[in-house]
Amino acid sequence: MTTALVVLDMLNDFIGGVLANDAARPTIDPIGRLAERARSTDDWIVVYANDAHHADDFELEVFGEHAMAGTPGAQVVAELAPRDGDIVVPKRAYSAFTATDLDMTCRVHEVDRLVVVGQHTDCCCRHTSYDAFVRGLDVTVVSDATAVFAPFDPDSVTQRQQLALDYLRTYYAADIVKADEVF
Ligand code: ZN
């Protein structure tokens, strides 16, 4: 069986663009290290699940235009650029499973566990974790490789991150670990 490292929305628009998030910057290094390790480990795959929005996607009502398909803002940040062999899944909603081919990708690779990193912990990470949970997949979420969206309330980033992780542990039986505990 296979573990999929799922990197969510580490895109230019989500780091320094229209949805810039200072809380996500410290996650770049640990995500990079995890991806590197995963690529060199048997029975692991690296999956990038990237917003690639079309005009009128439902989410744009909430966040405005961001990560529009084909634009530089929808590209993975240079530090984490996908490598040969990585799988890139474009998505148009919060969950990496919604109307994408991630489900089939998981079947083809006999994935039984997702290790979730990226952003936002309480949004795309949460919805992706739910969809993994209801498919019978084990979920691990990396606490120092995920981030909430700081601009919603910069004063409570730490608290919101903790609440988001607690939710994932409570409702989806997610293992919450630090990056150096994954391997
Ligand atoms: Zn989006």
Short mmCIF file of N, CA and C and ligand atoms in Angstrom, two decimals:
data_model
loop_
_atom_site.label_atom_id
_atom_site.label_comp_id
_atom_site.label_asym_id
_atom_site.label_seq_id
_atom_site.Cartn_x
_atom_site.Cartn_y
_atom_site.Cartn_z
N MET A 1 0.84 -1.19 0.00
CA MET A 1 0.00 0.00 0.00
C MET A 1 0.88 1.25 0.00
N THR A 2 0.27 2.35 -0.35
CA THR A 2 1.02 3.57 -0.64
C THR A 2 0.53 4.73 0.21
N THR A 3 1.47 5.57 0.58
CA THR A 3 1.14 6.83 1.24
C THR A 3 1.29 7.96 0.23
N ALA A 4 0.31 8.83 0.19
CA ALA A 4 0.37 10.00 -0.69
C ALA A 4 0.62 11.25 0.15
N LEU A 5 1.72 11.92 -0.13
CA LEU A 5 1.93 13.25 0.43
C LEU A 5 1.14 14.23 -0.43
N VAL A 6 0.13 14.86 0.15
CA VAL A 6 -0.74 15.75 -0.63
C VAL A 6 -0.44 17.19 -0.24
N VAL A 7 0.09 17.93 -1.19
CA VAL A 7 0.50 19.32 -0.98
C VAL A 7 -0.62 20.22 -1.53
N LEU A 8 -1.26 20.95 -0.63
CA LEU A 8 -2.43 21.73 -1.01
C LEU A 8 -2.12 23.22 -1.17
N ASP A 9 -2.38 23.72 -2.36
CA ASP A 9 -2.43 25.16 -2.62
C ASP A 9 -1.22 25.94 -2.14
N MET A 10 -0.03 25.38 -2.37
CA MET A 10 1.18 26.16 -2.10
C MET A 10 1.54 26.93 -3.38
N LEU A 11 0.65 27.83 -3.72
CA LEU A 11 0.69 28.54 -5.00
C LEU A 11 1.08 30.00 -4.80
N ASN A 12 1.55 30.61 -5.88
CA ASN A 12 1.99 32.01 -5.77
C ASN A 12 0.90 32.90 -5.19
N ASP A 13 -0.33 32.73 -5.65
CA ASP A 13 -1.40 33.60 -5.12
C ASP A 13 -1.64 33.39 -3.63
N PHE A 14 -1.34 32.20 -3.13
CA PHE A 14 -1.62 31.87 -1.73
C PHE A 14 -0.44 32.18 -0.80
N ILE A 15 0.69 32.56 -1.39
CA ILE A 15 1.86 32.85 -0.55
C ILE A 15 2.14 34.35 -0.57
N GLY A 16 2.26 34.91 -1.76
CA GLY A 16 2.57 36.33 -1.85
C GLY A 16 1.65 37.10 -2.77
N GLY A 17 0.62 36.46 -3.28
CA GLY A 17 -0.28 37.09 -4.24
C GLY A 17 -1.55 37.60 -3.60
N VAL A 18 -2.66 37.47 -4.32
CA VAL A 18 -3.92 38.07 -3.85
C VAL A 18 -4.41 37.47 -2.53
N LEU A 19 -4.03 36.24 -2.23
CA LEU A 19 -4.38 35.63 -0.93
C LEU A 19 -3.11 35.38 -0.12
N ALA A 20 -2.20 36.36 -0.17
CA ALA A 20 -0.93 36.23 0.54
C ALA A 20 -1.16 35.85 2.00
N ASN A 21 -0.33 34.92 2.45
CA ASN A 21 -0.51 34.39 3.80
C ASN A 21 0.83 34.22 4.49
N ASP A 22 1.16 35.16 5.37
CA ASP A 22 2.43 35.07 6.08
C ASP A 22 2.55 33.78 6.89
N ALA A 23 1.42 33.28 7.35
CA ALA A 23 1.45 32.05 8.17
C ALA A 23 1.92 30.84 7.36
N ALA A 24 1.85 30.93 6.03
CA ALA A 24 2.23 29.79 5.20
C ALA A 24 3.72 29.76 4.91
N ARG A 25 4.38 30.91 5.04
CA ARG A 25 5.81 30.94 4.67
C ARG A 25 6.66 29.95 5.46
N PRO A 26 6.45 29.84 6.77
CA PRO A 26 7.28 28.88 7.53
C PRO A 26 7.02 27.42 7.17
N THR A 27 5.94 27.16 6.41
CA THR A 27 5.66 25.76 6.05
C THR A 27 6.42 25.34 4.80
N ILE A 28 7.00 26.29 4.08
CA ILE A 28 7.65 25.95 2.80
C ILE A 28 8.81 24.99 3.02
N ASP A 29 9.67 25.28 3.99
CA ASP A 29 10.83 24.42 4.23
C ASP A 29 10.43 23.00 4.62
N PRO A 30 9.57 22.84 5.65
CA PRO A 30 9.18 21.47 6.00
C PRO A 30 8.48 20.72 4.88
N ILE A 31 7.66 21.42 4.09
CA ILE A 31 7.00 20.74 2.97
C ILE A 31 8.03 20.29 1.95
N GLY A 32 9.00 21.14 1.68
CA GLY A 32 10.05 20.78 0.74
C GLY A 32 10.83 19.56 1.20
N ARG A 33 11.13 19.53 2.49
CA ARG A 33 11.88 18.38 3.03
C ARG A 33 11.05 17.10 2.95
N LEU A 34 9.77 17.21 3.27
CA LEU A 34 8.89 16.03 3.20
C LEU A 34 8.76 15.53 1.76
N ALA A 35 8.63 16.45 0.82
CA ALA A 35 8.48 16.04 -0.57
C ALA A 35 9.73 15.33 -1.06
N GLU A 36 10.88 15.87 -0.67
CA GLU A 36 12.14 15.27 -1.08
C GLU A 36 12.27 13.85 -0.54
N ARG A 37 11.93 13.72 0.72
CA ARG A 37 12.01 12.40 1.36
C ARG A 37 11.01 11.43 0.73
N ALA A 38 9.81 11.91 0.47
CA ALA A 38 8.77 11.05 -0.10
C ALA A 38 9.19 10.54 -1.47
N ARG A 39 9.82 11.41 -2.27
CA ARG A 39 10.23 11.01 -3.62
C ARG A 39 11.26 9.88 -3.60
N SER A 40 12.01 9.82 -2.53
CA SER A 40 13.07 8.81 -2.48
C SER A 40 12.68 7.61 -1.61
N THR A 41 11.41 7.54 -1.27
CA THR A 41 10.95 6.45 -0.40
C THR A 41 9.98 5.55 -1.17
N ASP A 42 10.21 4.25 -1.12
CA ASP A 42 9.28 3.32 -1.76
C ASP A 42 7.89 3.48 -1.15
N ASP A 43 6.88 3.25 -1.97
CA ASP A 43 5.50 3.26 -1.50
C ASP A 43 5.01 4.64 -1.05
N TRP A 44 5.65 5.66 -1.54
CA TRP A 44 5.15 7.02 -1.36
C TRP A 44 4.98 7.67 -2.74
N ILE A 45 3.97 8.52 -2.84
CA ILE A 45 3.84 9.37 -4.02
C ILE A 45 3.64 10.81 -3.53
N VAL A 46 4.00 11.75 -4.38
CA VAL A 46 3.83 13.17 -4.07
C VAL A 46 2.75 13.72 -5.00
N VAL A 47 1.70 14.25 -4.39
CA VAL A 47 0.58 14.79 -5.16
C VAL A 47 0.41 16.27 -4.83
N TYR A 48 0.43 17.09 -5.84
CA TYR A 48 0.10 18.50 -5.67
C TYR A 48 -1.35 18.69 -6.05
N ALA A 49 -2.15 19.23 -5.14
CA ALA A 49 -3.54 19.55 -5.44
C ALA A 49 -3.65 21.07 -5.46
N ASN A 50 -3.83 21.58 -6.66
CA ASN A 50 -3.67 23.02 -6.89
C ASN A 50 -4.96 23.65 -7.39
N ASP A 51 -5.38 24.70 -6.72
CA ASP A 51 -6.47 25.49 -7.28
C ASP A 51 -6.14 25.88 -8.72
N ALA A 52 -7.12 25.73 -9.58
CA ALA A 52 -7.01 26.18 -10.99
C ALA A 52 -8.41 26.62 -11.38
N HIS A 53 -8.77 27.79 -10.88
CA HIS A 53 -10.16 28.22 -10.97
C HIS A 53 -10.56 28.70 -12.35
N HIS A 54 -11.84 28.50 -12.62
CA HIS A 54 -12.48 29.09 -13.79
C HIS A 54 -13.38 30.22 -13.30
N ALA A 55 -13.69 31.14 -14.20
CA ALA A 55 -14.61 32.22 -13.84
C ALA A 55 -15.91 31.60 -13.34
N ASP A 56 -16.49 32.20 -12.31
CA ASP A 56 -17.77 31.77 -11.74
C ASP A 56 -17.70 30.52 -10.88
N ASP A 57 -16.50 30.02 -10.58
CA ASP A 57 -16.42 28.93 -9.60
C ASP A 57 -17.04 29.41 -8.29
N PHE A 58 -17.69 28.49 -7.58
CA PHE A 58 -18.43 28.86 -6.35
C PHE A 58 -17.56 29.59 -5.33
N GLU A 59 -16.33 29.09 -5.18
CA GLU A 59 -15.43 29.64 -4.18
C GLU A 59 -15.11 31.13 -4.35
N LEU A 60 -15.20 31.59 -5.58
CA LEU A 60 -14.80 32.97 -5.83
C LEU A 60 -15.72 33.96 -5.13
N GLU A 61 -16.93 33.51 -4.79
CA GLU A 61 -17.84 34.36 -4.01
C GLU A 61 -17.26 34.64 -2.62
N VAL A 62 -16.48 33.71 -2.12
CA VAL A 62 -15.91 33.84 -0.78
C VAL A 62 -14.58 34.57 -0.82
N PHE A 63 -13.71 34.11 -1.72
CA PHE A 63 -12.33 34.59 -1.71
C PHE A 63 -12.01 35.59 -2.83
N GLY A 64 -12.94 35.82 -3.73
CA GLY A 64 -12.63 36.63 -4.89
C GLY A 64 -11.78 35.82 -5.87
N GLU A 65 -11.41 36.45 -6.97
CA GLU A 65 -10.60 35.75 -7.96
C GLU A 65 -9.23 35.41 -7.40
N HIS A 66 -8.83 34.15 -7.53
CA HIS A 66 -7.50 33.73 -7.10
C HIS A 66 -7.14 32.47 -7.85
N ALA A 67 -5.86 32.27 -8.03
CA ALA A 67 -5.37 31.03 -8.64
C ALA A 67 -6.19 30.65 -9.86
N MET A 68 -6.37 31.60 -10.75
CA MET A 68 -7.15 31.33 -11.96
C MET A 68 -6.31 30.44 -12.90
N ALA A 69 -6.96 29.44 -13.45
CA ALA A 69 -6.26 28.45 -14.27
C ALA A 69 -5.40 29.12 -15.34
N GLY A 70 -4.16 28.70 -15.43
CA GLY A 70 -3.27 29.18 -16.46
C GLY A 70 -2.52 30.45 -16.14
N THR A 71 -2.80 31.05 -14.97
CA THR A 71 -2.11 32.29 -14.60
C THR A 71 -0.90 31.98 -13.70
N PRO A 72 0.05 32.92 -13.62
CA PRO A 72 1.19 32.70 -12.72
C PRO A 72 0.77 32.50 -11.27
N GLY A 73 -0.32 33.13 -10.87
CA GLY A 73 -0.80 32.97 -9.49
C GLY A 73 -1.20 31.55 -9.15
N ALA A 74 -1.51 30.77 -10.17
CA ALA A 74 -1.93 29.38 -9.96
C ALA A 74 -0.76 28.40 -10.02
N GLN A 75 0.46 28.93 -10.16
CA GLN A 75 1.64 28.08 -10.19
C GLN A 75 2.15 27.80 -8.78
N VAL A 76 2.66 26.61 -8.56
CA VAL A 76 3.29 26.29 -7.28
C VAL A 76 4.49 27.21 -7.07
N VAL A 77 4.70 27.67 -5.84
CA VAL A 77 5.83 28.55 -5.58
C VAL A 77 7.14 27.86 -5.99
N ALA A 78 8.08 28.67 -6.44
CA ALA A 78 9.31 28.13 -7.04
C ALA A 78 10.02 27.15 -6.11
N GLU A 79 10.02 27.47 -4.80
CA GLU A 79 10.74 26.62 -3.84
C GLU A 79 10.20 25.19 -3.81
N LEU A 80 8.93 25.04 -4.18
CA LEU A 80 8.28 23.73 -4.07
C LEU A 80 7.85 23.19 -5.42
N ALA A 81 8.43 23.69 -6.47
CA ALA A 81 7.99 23.30 -7.81
C ALA A 81 7.98 21.77 -7.97
N PRO A 82 6.91 21.23 -8.54
CA PRO A 82 6.83 19.78 -8.75
C PRO A 82 8.00 19.26 -9.58
N ARG A 83 8.41 18.05 -9.28
CA ARG A 83 9.49 17.39 -10.02
C ARG A 83 8.93 16.27 -10.88
N ASP A 84 9.77 15.74 -11.75
CA ASP A 84 9.37 14.58 -12.55
C ASP A 84 8.87 13.47 -11.63
N GLY A 85 7.77 12.90 -12.01
CA GLY A 85 7.22 11.80 -11.21
C GLY A 85 6.16 12.24 -10.23
N ASP A 86 6.15 13.52 -9.86
CA ASP A 86 5.09 14.02 -9.00
C ASP A 86 3.78 14.08 -9.79
N ILE A 87 2.69 14.03 -9.07
CA ILE A 87 1.36 14.07 -9.71
C ILE A 87 0.72 15.41 -9.39
N VAL A 88 0.22 16.08 -10.40
CA VAL A 88 -0.41 17.39 -10.20
C VAL A 88 -1.90 17.27 -10.51
N VAL A 89 -2.71 17.62 -9.52
CA VAL A 89 -4.16 17.51 -9.64
C VAL A 89 -4.76 18.92 -9.56
N PRO A 90 -5.28 19.44 -10.68
CA PRO A 90 -5.96 20.74 -10.62
C PRO A 90 -7.32 20.57 -9.95
N LYS A 91 -7.72 21.57 -9.18
CA LYS A 91 -9.02 21.50 -8.50
C LYS A 91 -9.73 22.83 -8.59
N ARG A 92 -11.06 22.79 -8.44
CA ARG A 92 -11.86 24.01 -8.55
C ARG A 92 -12.69 24.25 -7.30
N ALA A 93 -12.41 23.48 -6.26
CA ALA A 93 -13.13 23.65 -4.99
C ALA A 93 -12.18 23.27 -3.86
N TYR A 94 -12.65 23.39 -2.64
CA TYR A 94 -11.76 23.21 -1.49
C TYR A 94 -11.11 21.83 -1.44
N SER A 95 -11.94 20.80 -1.59
CA SER A 95 -11.40 19.44 -1.45
C SER A 95 -10.65 19.03 -2.71
N ALA A 96 -9.52 18.38 -2.51
CA ALA A 96 -8.75 17.85 -3.64
C ALA A 96 -9.47 16.70 -4.32
N PHE A 97 -10.55 16.18 -3.70
CA PHE A 97 -11.30 15.08 -4.30
C PHE A 97 -12.50 15.55 -5.11
N THR A 98 -12.92 16.80 -4.93
CA THR A 98 -14.15 17.25 -5.57
C THR A 98 -13.95 17.48 -7.07
N ALA A 99 -14.59 16.60 -7.87
CA ALA A 99 -14.56 16.73 -9.33
C ALA A 99 -13.13 16.77 -9.89
N THR A 100 -12.24 15.99 -9.26
CA THR A 100 -10.87 15.85 -9.77
C THR A 100 -10.62 14.36 -10.02
N ASP A 101 -9.41 14.02 -10.46
CA ASP A 101 -9.12 12.59 -10.64
C ASP A 101 -8.29 12.03 -9.49
N LEU A 102 -8.30 12.71 -8.34
CA LEU A 102 -7.52 12.21 -7.20
C LEU A 102 -8.02 10.85 -6.72
N ASP A 103 -9.34 10.67 -6.77
CA ASP A 103 -9.89 9.38 -6.35
C ASP A 103 -9.29 8.25 -7.17
N MET A 104 -9.29 8.39 -8.48
CA MET A 104 -8.72 7.36 -9.35
C MET A 104 -7.22 7.23 -9.13
N THR A 105 -6.55 8.35 -8.92
CA THR A 105 -5.12 8.30 -8.65
C THR A 105 -4.83 7.47 -7.41
N CYS A 106 -5.64 7.65 -6.39
CA CYS A 106 -5.46 6.88 -5.15
C CYS A 106 -5.70 5.39 -5.40
N ARG A 107 -6.69 5.07 -6.24
CA ARG A 107 -6.96 3.66 -6.53
C ARG A 107 -5.82 3.04 -7.33
N VAL A 108 -5.37 3.75 -8.33
CA VAL A 108 -4.32 3.22 -9.20
C VAL A 108 -3.05 2.92 -8.40
N HIS A 109 -2.74 3.81 -7.46
CA HIS A 109 -1.51 3.66 -6.69
C HIS A 109 -1.73 2.92 -5.38
N GLU A 110 -2.95 2.41 -5.18
CA GLU A 110 -3.28 1.67 -3.95
C GLU A 110 -2.94 2.46 -2.70
N VAL A 111 -3.35 3.71 -2.73
CA VAL A 111 -3.10 4.60 -1.59
C VAL A 111 -4.02 4.21 -0.44
N ASP A 112 -3.46 4.08 0.74
CA ASP A 112 -4.27 3.83 1.93
C ASP A 112 -4.08 4.91 3.00
N ARG A 113 -3.20 5.87 2.72
CA ARG A 113 -2.98 6.94 3.70
C ARG A 113 -2.62 8.24 2.98
N LEU A 114 -3.21 9.32 3.46
CA LEU A 114 -2.84 10.64 2.99
C LEU A 114 -2.06 11.36 4.08
N VAL A 115 -0.96 11.97 3.71
CA VAL A 115 -0.26 12.89 4.61
C VAL A 115 -0.51 14.29 4.04
N VAL A 116 -1.25 15.08 4.79
CA VAL A 116 -1.77 16.35 4.28
C VAL A 116 -0.88 17.50 4.75
N VAL A 117 -0.44 18.31 3.78
CA VAL A 117 0.33 19.52 4.09
C VAL A 117 -0.18 20.65 3.19
N GLY A 118 0.17 21.87 3.57
CA GLY A 118 -0.22 23.04 2.77
C GLY A 118 -1.28 23.86 3.48
N GLN A 119 -2.17 24.44 2.68
CA GLN A 119 -3.14 25.34 3.28
C GLN A 119 -4.49 25.28 2.57
N HIS A 120 -5.54 25.72 3.28
CA HIS A 120 -5.51 26.16 4.68
C HIS A 120 -6.00 25.03 5.57
N THR A 121 -5.43 24.97 6.76
CA THR A 121 -5.71 23.84 7.65
C THR A 121 -7.21 23.64 7.87
N ASP A 122 -7.92 24.76 8.03
CA ASP A 122 -9.35 24.67 8.37
C ASP A 122 -10.25 24.75 7.13
N CYS A 123 -9.64 24.68 5.95
CA CYS A 123 -10.46 24.78 4.74
C CYS A 123 -10.10 23.64 3.78
N CYS A 124 -9.18 23.85 2.87
CA CYS A 124 -8.88 22.79 1.90
C CYS A 124 -8.29 21.54 2.57
N CYS A 125 -7.46 21.73 3.59
CA CYS A 125 -6.92 20.56 4.30
C CYS A 125 -8.05 19.80 4.96
N ARG A 126 -8.97 20.54 5.56
CA ARG A 126 -10.09 19.91 6.25
C ARG A 126 -11.02 19.17 5.28
N HIS A 127 -11.36 19.82 4.19
CA HIS A 127 -12.30 19.19 3.26
C HIS A 127 -11.66 18.00 2.55
N THR A 128 -10.39 18.11 2.24
CA THR A 128 -9.68 16.98 1.64
C THR A 128 -9.59 15.83 2.63
N SER A 129 -9.34 16.16 3.89
CA SER A 129 -9.26 15.11 4.92
C SER A 129 -10.59 14.41 5.09
N TYR A 130 -11.68 15.17 5.03
CA TYR A 130 -13.01 14.55 5.13
C TYR A 130 -13.22 13.54 3.99
N ASP A 131 -12.89 13.97 2.79
CA ASP A 131 -13.11 13.08 1.64
C ASP A 131 -12.21 11.85 1.71
N ALA A 132 -11.03 11.99 2.29
CA ALA A 132 -10.18 10.82 2.51
C ALA A 132 -10.79 9.91 3.57
N PHE A 133 -11.27 10.52 4.63
CA PHE A 133 -11.87 9.78 5.74
C PHE A 133 -13.04 8.91 5.25
N VAL A 134 -13.92 9.49 4.45
CA VAL A 134 -15.10 8.73 4.00
C VAL A 134 -14.76 7.72 2.91
N ARG A 135 -13.52 7.73 2.42
CA ARG A 135 -13.07 6.69 1.50
C ARG A 135 -12.31 5.60 2.24
N GLY A 136 -12.26 5.72 3.57
CA GLY A 136 -11.58 4.70 4.35
C GLY A 136 -10.07 4.85 4.36
N LEU A 137 -9.58 6.01 3.96
CA LEU A 137 -8.14 6.26 3.96
C LEU A 137 -7.72 6.83 5.31
N ASP A 138 -6.55 6.43 5.77
CA ASP A 138 -6.00 7.03 6.98
C ASP A 138 -5.50 8.43 6.65
N VAL A 139 -5.61 9.32 7.61
CA VAL A 139 -5.21 10.72 7.40
C VAL A 139 -4.19 11.12 8.45
N THR A 140 -3.09 11.67 7.99
CA THR A 140 -2.10 12.29 8.85
C THR A 140 -1.99 13.75 8.43
N VAL A 141 -1.99 14.65 9.40
CA VAL A 141 -1.85 16.08 9.10
C VAL A 141 -0.60 16.58 9.82
N VAL A 142 0.22 17.32 9.09
CA VAL A 142 1.50 17.76 9.63
C VAL A 142 1.35 19.17 10.19
N SER A 143 1.50 19.29 11.49
CA SER A 143 1.14 20.54 12.18
C SER A 143 2.01 21.72 11.76
N ASP A 144 3.29 21.49 11.53
CA ASP A 144 4.17 22.59 11.15
C ASP A 144 4.36 22.71 9.64
N ALA A 145 3.55 21.96 8.89
CA ALA A 145 3.57 22.07 7.43
C ALA A 145 2.18 22.41 6.90
N THR A 146 1.34 22.92 7.78
CA THR A 146 0.00 23.41 7.39
C THR A 146 -0.19 24.79 8.03
N ALA A 147 -1.10 25.56 7.48
CA ALA A 147 -1.32 26.90 8.01
C ALA A 147 -2.76 27.34 7.75
N VAL A 148 -3.32 28.08 8.70
CA VAL A 148 -4.60 28.76 8.48
C VAL A 148 -4.32 30.06 7.72
N PHE A 149 -5.40 30.72 7.32
CA PHE A 149 -5.27 31.96 6.53
C PHE A 149 -5.17 33.14 7.48
N ALA A 150 -3.96 33.64 7.65
CA ALA A 150 -3.70 34.67 8.65
C ALA A 150 -4.57 35.92 8.50
N PRO A 151 -4.79 36.41 7.27
CA PRO A 151 -5.53 37.67 7.17
C PRO A 151 -6.94 37.63 7.77
N PHE A 152 -7.54 36.47 7.93
CA PHE A 152 -8.86 36.43 8.56
C PHE A 152 -8.80 36.98 9.98
N ASP A 153 -7.69 36.75 10.67
CA ASP A 153 -7.51 37.27 12.03
C ASP A 153 -6.07 36.99 12.46
N PRO A 154 -5.16 37.92 12.12
CA PRO A 154 -3.74 37.68 12.40
C PRO A 154 -3.45 37.43 13.87
N ASP A 155 -4.30 37.98 14.75
CA ASP A 155 -4.03 37.83 16.18
C ASP A 155 -4.26 36.42 16.70
N SER A 156 -5.03 35.65 15.97
CA SER A 156 -5.41 34.33 16.51
C SER A 156 -4.93 33.16 15.65
N VAL A 157 -3.86 33.39 14.90
CA VAL A 157 -3.37 32.34 14.00
C VAL A 157 -3.04 31.06 14.76
N THR A 158 -2.32 31.19 15.86
CA THR A 158 -1.92 30.00 16.62
C THR A 158 -3.13 29.26 17.16
N GLN A 159 -4.08 30.02 17.68
CA GLN A 159 -5.28 29.40 18.24
C GLN A 159 -6.13 28.74 17.15
N ARG A 160 -6.28 29.43 16.03
CA ARG A 160 -7.08 28.85 14.94
C ARG A 160 -6.44 27.60 14.37
N GLN A 161 -5.10 27.62 14.28
CA GLN A 161 -4.40 26.43 13.81
C GLN A 161 -4.64 25.26 14.76
N GLN A 162 -4.57 25.53 16.04
CA GLN A 162 -4.78 24.46 17.03
C GLN A 162 -6.20 23.92 16.96
N LEU A 163 -7.17 24.83 16.83
CA LEU A 163 -8.57 24.39 16.72
C LEU A 163 -8.78 23.55 15.47
N ALA A 164 -8.15 23.96 14.38
CA ALA A 164 -8.30 23.22 13.13
C ALA A 164 -7.71 21.81 13.25
N LEU A 165 -6.54 21.72 13.87
CA LEU A 165 -5.91 20.41 14.05
C LEU A 165 -6.74 19.55 15.00
N ASP A 166 -7.27 20.16 16.06
CA ASP A 166 -8.11 19.41 17.00
C ASP A 166 -9.33 18.84 16.29
N TYR A 167 -9.91 19.64 15.41
CA TYR A 167 -11.08 19.20 14.65
C TYR A 167 -10.73 17.96 13.82
N LEU A 168 -9.61 18.03 13.13
CA LEU A 168 -9.21 16.92 12.26
C LEU A 168 -8.94 15.66 13.07
N ARG A 169 -8.36 15.83 14.23
CA ARG A 169 -8.08 14.68 15.10
C ARG A 169 -9.39 14.09 15.62
N THR A 170 -10.30 14.98 16.03
CA THR A 170 -11.54 14.52 16.67
C THR A 170 -12.48 13.85 15.68
N TYR A 171 -12.67 14.48 14.52
CA TYR A 171 -13.74 14.01 13.63
C TYR A 171 -13.25 13.05 12.55
N TYR A 172 -11.99 13.14 12.17
CA TYR A 172 -11.49 12.27 11.11
C TYR A 172 -10.41 11.32 11.62
N ALA A 173 -10.23 11.26 12.93
CA ALA A 173 -9.23 10.38 13.52
C ALA A 173 -7.85 10.62 12.91
N ALA A 174 -7.59 11.85 12.55
CA ALA A 174 -6.30 12.18 11.93
C ALA A 174 -5.18 12.10 12.96
N ASP A 175 -4.06 11.55 12.51
CA ASP A 175 -2.84 11.66 13.31
C ASP A 175 -2.26 13.04 13.07
N ILE A 176 -1.96 13.75 14.14
CA ILE A 176 -1.35 15.07 14.02
C ILE A 176 0.11 14.94 14.45
N VAL A 177 1.00 15.20 13.51
CA VAL A 177 2.43 15.01 13.79
C VAL A 177 3.21 16.22 13.29
N LYS A 178 4.44 16.33 13.75
CA LYS A 178 5.34 17.34 13.21
C LYS A 178 6.10 16.75 12.02
N ALA A 179 6.65 17.63 11.20
CA ALA A 179 7.30 17.17 9.97
C ALA A 179 8.41 16.16 10.26
N ASP A 180 9.16 16.39 11.35
CA ASP A 180 10.28 15.47 11.62
C ASP A 180 9.82 14.16 12.26
N GLU A 181 8.50 14.00 12.41
CA GLU A 181 7.98 12.73 12.93
C GLU A 181 7.29 11.89 11.85
N VAL A 182 7.27 12.40 10.62
CA VAL A 182 6.50 11.72 9.56
C VAL A 182 7.20 10.45 9.11
N PHE A 183 8.52 10.51 8.94
CA PHE A 183 9.26 9.34 8.47
C PHE A 183 9.98 8.64 9.62
ZN ZN B 1 -9.72 28.42 -4.41
#
